[in-house]
mmCIF file of C-alpha atoms in Angstrom:
data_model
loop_
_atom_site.group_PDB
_atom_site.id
_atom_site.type_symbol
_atom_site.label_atom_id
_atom_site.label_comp_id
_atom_site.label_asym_id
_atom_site.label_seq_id
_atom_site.Cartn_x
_atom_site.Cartn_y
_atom_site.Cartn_z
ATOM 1 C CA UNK A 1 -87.132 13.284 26.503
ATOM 2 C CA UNK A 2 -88.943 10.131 25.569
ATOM 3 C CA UNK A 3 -85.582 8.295 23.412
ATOM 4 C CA UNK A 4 -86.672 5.786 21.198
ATOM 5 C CA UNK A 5 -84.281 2.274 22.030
ATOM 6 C CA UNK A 6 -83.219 1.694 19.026
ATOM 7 C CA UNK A 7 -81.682 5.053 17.545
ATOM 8 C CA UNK A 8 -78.018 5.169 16.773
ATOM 9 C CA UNK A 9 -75.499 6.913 18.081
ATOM 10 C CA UNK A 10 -75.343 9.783 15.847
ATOM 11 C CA UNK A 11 -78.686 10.219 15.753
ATOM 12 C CA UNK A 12 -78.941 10.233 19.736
ATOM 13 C CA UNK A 13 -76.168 13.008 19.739
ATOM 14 C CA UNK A 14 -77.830 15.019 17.198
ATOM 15 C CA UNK A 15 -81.350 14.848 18.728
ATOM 16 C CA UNK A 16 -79.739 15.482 22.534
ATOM 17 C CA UNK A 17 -77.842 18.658 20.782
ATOM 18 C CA UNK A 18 -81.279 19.576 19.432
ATOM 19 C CA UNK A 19 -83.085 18.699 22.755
ATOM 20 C CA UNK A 20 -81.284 21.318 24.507
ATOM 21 C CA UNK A 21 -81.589 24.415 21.799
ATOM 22 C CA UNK A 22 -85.221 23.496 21.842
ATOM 23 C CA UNK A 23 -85.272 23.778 25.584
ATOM 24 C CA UNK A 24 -83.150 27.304 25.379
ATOM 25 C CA UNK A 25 -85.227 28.671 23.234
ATOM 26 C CA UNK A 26 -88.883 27.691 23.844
ATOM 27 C CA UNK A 27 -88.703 26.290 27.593
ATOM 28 C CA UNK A 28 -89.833 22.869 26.555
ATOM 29 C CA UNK A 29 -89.274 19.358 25.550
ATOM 30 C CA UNK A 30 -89.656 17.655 22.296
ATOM 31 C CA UNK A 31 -90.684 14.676 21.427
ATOM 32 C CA UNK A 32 -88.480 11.986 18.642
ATOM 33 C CA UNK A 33 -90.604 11.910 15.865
ATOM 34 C CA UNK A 34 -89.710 9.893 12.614
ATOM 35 C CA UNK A 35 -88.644 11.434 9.342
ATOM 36 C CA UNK A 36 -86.369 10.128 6.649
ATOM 37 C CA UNK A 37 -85.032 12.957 5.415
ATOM 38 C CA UNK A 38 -83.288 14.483 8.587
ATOM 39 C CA UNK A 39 -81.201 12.587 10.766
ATOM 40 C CA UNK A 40 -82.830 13.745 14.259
ATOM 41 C CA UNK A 41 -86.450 15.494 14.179
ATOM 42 C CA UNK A 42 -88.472 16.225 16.903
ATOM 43 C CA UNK A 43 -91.468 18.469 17.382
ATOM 44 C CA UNK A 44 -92.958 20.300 20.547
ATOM 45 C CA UNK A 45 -96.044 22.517 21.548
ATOM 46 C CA UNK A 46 -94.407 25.716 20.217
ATOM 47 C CA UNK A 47 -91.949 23.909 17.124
ATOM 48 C CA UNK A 48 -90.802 21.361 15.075
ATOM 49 C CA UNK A 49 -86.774 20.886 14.743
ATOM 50 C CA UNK A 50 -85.150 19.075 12.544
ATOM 51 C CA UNK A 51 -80.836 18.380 11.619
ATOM 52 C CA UNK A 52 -79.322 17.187 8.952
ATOM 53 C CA UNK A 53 -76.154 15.260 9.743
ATOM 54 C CA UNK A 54 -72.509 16.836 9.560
ATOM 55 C CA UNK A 55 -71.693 17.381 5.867
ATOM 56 C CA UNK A 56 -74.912 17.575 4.486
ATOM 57 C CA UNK A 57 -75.938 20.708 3.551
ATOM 58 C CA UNK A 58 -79.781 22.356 3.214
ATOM 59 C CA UNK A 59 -81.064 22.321 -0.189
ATOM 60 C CA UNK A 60 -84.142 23.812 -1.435
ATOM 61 C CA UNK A 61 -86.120 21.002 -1.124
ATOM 62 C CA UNK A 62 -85.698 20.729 2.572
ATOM 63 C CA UNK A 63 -87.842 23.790 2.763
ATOM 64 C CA UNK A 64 -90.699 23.038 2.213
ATOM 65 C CA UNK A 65 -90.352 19.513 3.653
ATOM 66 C CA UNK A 66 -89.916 20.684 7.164
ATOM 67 C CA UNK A 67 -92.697 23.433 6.552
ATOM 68 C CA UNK A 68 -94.745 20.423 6.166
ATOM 69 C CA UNK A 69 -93.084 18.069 9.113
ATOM 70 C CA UNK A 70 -95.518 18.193 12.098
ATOM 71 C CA UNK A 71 -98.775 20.378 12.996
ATOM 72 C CA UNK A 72 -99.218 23.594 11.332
ATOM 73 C CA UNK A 73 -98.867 26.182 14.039
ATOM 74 C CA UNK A 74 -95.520 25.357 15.062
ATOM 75 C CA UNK A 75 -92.430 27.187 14.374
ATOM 76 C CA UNK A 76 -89.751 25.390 11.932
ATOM 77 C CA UNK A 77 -86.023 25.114 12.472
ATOM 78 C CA UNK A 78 -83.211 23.435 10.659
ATOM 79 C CA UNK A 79 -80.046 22.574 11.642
ATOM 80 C CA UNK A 80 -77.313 21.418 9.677
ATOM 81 C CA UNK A 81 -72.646 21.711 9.765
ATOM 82 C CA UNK A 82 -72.671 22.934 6.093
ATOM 83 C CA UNK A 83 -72.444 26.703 5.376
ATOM 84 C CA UNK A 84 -76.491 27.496 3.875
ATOM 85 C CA UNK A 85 -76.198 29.203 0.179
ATOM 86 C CA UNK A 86 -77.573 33.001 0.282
ATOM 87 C CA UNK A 87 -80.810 31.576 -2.480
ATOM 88 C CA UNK A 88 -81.661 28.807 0.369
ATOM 89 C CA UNK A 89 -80.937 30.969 3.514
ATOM 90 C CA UNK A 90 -83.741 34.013 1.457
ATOM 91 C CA UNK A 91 -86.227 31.313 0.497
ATOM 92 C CA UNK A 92 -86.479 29.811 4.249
ATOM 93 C CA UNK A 93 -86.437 33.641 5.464
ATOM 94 C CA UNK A 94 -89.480 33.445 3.488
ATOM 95 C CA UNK A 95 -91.007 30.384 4.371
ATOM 96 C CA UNK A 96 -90.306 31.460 8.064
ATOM 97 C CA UNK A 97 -87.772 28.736 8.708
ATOM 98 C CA UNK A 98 -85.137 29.048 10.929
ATOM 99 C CA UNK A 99 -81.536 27.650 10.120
ATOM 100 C CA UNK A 100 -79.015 27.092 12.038
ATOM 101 C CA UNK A 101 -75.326 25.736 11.434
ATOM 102 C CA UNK A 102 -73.980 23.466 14.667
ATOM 103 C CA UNK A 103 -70.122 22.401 14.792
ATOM 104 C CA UNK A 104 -68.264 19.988 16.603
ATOM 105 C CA UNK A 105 -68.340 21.597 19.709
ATOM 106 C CA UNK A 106 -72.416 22.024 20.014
ATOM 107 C CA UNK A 107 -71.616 25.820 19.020
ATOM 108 C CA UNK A 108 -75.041 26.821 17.228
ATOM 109 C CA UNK A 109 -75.409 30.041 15.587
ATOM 110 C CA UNK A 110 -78.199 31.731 13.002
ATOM 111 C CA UNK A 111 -77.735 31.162 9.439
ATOM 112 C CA UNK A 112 -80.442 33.164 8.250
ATOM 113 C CA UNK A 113 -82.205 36.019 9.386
ATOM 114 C CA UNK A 114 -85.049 34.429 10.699
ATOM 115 C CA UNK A 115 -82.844 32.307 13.281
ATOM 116 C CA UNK A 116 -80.741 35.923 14.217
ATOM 117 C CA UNK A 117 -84.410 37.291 15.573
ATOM 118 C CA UNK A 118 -84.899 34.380 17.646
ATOM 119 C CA UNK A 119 -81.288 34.354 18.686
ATOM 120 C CA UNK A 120 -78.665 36.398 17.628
ATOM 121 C CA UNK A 121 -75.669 35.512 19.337
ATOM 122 C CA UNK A 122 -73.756 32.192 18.641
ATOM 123 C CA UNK A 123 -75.021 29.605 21.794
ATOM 124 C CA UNK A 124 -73.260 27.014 23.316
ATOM 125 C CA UNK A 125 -75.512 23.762 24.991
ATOM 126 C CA UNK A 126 -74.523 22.551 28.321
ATOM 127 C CA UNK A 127 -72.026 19.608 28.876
ATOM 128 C CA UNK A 128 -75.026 17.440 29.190
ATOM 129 C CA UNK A 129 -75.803 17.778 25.462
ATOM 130 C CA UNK A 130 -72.500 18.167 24.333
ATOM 131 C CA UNK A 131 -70.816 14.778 25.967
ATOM 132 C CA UNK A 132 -72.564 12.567 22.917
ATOM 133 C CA UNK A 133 -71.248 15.373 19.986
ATOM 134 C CA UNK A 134 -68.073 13.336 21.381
ATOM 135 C CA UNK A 135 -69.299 9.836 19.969
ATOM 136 C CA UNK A 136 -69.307 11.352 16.025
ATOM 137 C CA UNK A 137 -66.370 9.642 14.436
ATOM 138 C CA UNK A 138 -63.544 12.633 12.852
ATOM 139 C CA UNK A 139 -64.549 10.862 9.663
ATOM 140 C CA UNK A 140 -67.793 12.283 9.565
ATOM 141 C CA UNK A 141 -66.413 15.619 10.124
ATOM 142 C CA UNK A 142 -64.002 15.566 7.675
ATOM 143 C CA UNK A 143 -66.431 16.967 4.662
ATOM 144 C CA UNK A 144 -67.385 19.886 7.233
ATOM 145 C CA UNK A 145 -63.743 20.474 7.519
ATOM 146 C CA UNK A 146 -62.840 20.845 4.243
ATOM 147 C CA UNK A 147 -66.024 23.379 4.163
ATOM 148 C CA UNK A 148 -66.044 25.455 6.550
ATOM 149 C CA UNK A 149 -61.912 25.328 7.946
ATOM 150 C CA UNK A 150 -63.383 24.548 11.072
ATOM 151 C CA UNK A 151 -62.026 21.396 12.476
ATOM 152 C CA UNK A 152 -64.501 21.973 15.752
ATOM 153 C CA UNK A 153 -61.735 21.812 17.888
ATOM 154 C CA UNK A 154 -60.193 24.435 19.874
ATOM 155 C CA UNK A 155 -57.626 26.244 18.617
ATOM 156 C CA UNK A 156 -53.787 26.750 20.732
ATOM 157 C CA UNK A 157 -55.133 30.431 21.882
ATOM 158 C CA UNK A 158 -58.602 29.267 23.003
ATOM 159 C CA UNK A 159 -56.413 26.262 24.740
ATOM 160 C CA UNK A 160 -53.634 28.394 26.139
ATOM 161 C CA UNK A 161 -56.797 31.099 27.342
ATOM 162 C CA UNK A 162 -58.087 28.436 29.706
ATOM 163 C CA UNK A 163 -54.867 27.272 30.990
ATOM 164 C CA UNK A 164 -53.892 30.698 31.591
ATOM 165 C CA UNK A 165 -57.060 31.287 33.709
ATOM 166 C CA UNK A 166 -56.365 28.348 35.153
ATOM 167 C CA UNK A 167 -52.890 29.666 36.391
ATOM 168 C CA UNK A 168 -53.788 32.813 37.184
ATOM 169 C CA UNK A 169 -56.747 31.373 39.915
ATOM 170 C CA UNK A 170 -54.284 29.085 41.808
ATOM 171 C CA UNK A 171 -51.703 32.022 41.507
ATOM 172 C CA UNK A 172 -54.158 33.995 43.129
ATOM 173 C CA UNK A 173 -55.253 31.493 45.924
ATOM 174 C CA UNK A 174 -51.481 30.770 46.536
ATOM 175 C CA UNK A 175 -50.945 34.749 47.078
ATOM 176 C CA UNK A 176 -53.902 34.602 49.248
ATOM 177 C CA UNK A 177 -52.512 31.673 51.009
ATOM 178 C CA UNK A 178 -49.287 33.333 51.656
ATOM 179 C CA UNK A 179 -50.830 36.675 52.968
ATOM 180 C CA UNK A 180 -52.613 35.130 55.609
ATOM 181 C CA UNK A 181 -50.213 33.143 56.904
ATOM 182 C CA UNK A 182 -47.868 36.507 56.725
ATOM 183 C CA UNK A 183 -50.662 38.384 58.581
ATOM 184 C CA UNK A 184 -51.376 35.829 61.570
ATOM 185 C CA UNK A 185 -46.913 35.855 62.104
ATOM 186 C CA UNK A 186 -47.051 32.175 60.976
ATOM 187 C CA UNK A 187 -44.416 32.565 58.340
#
């Protein structure tokens, strides 16, 4: 991706968050271009992408602002932390717009129906594009917090699920371990 030099740091995470949902979804790169109303925009050969940063929500007027963002033929997308009112999510189902909310964690998921066709299931970037999500200050994610309840971080089961899988592969390489050395009459 061609980075501009002088973008902050949120915007950098927000456009290398973007980066890679562009490349899951349409196989391609993006390139940075500059709009004022979003805080990371970039536009390809198949879309133009666009997100809003964490605790702003879409209003109506973003609409038909991104509809007119970039060339014509291009597919639109919006991303954005804030939960999307049911008038907003209908009128960009209408407009062809896809939305779709991001958290903390890079977790993107469809907001409107237009976003489900193109992907239905929630989608999680690579560690690549999620590393920089890390250099968003808590303050900033306060607002989405108070929101949406979800702090972005994991929770004690989702924490306790990977330590348990985490025990139960070096139980199972110790037990392997043991067997062998049982079987060859080195024990």
């Amino acid at each position: 991706m061609n980075m501009p030099s002088d973008v902050p740091p949120q915007t950098f995470a927000l456009l290398s968050l973007v980066q890679a949902h562009l490349k899951h979804l349409d196989k391609v790169e993006g390139e940075v271009i500059g709009s004022p109303q979003w805080e990371a925009t970039l536009e390809s050969t198949k879309s133009v992408v666009a997100a809003k940063s964490p605790g702003l929500a879409i209003t109506a007027a973003d609409i038909p602002m991104i509809v007119g963002t970039g060339s014509p033929d291009r597919k639109r997308r919006l991303y954005a932390t804030m939960p999307v009112a049911p008038e907003i999510a209908a009128l960009a189902d209408e407009s062809e717009v896809a939305l779709f909310a991001y958290n903390r964690r890079g977790r993107l998921q469809p907001a409107n129906r237009t976003a489900a066709k193109s992907q239905a299931r929630a989608w999680y970037p690579p560690a690549k594009a999620l590393a920089p999500m890390r250099i968003i200050d808590d303050t900033v994610w306060e607002p989405v917090a108070a929101a949406t309840g979800d702090s972005g971080r994991p929770s004690i089961m989702e924490a306790a699920a990977g330590w348990l899988v985490l025990l139960a592969v070096v139980a199972f390489i110790a037990a392997a371990g043991y067997l062998a050395l049982w079987f060859f009459d080195i024990l």
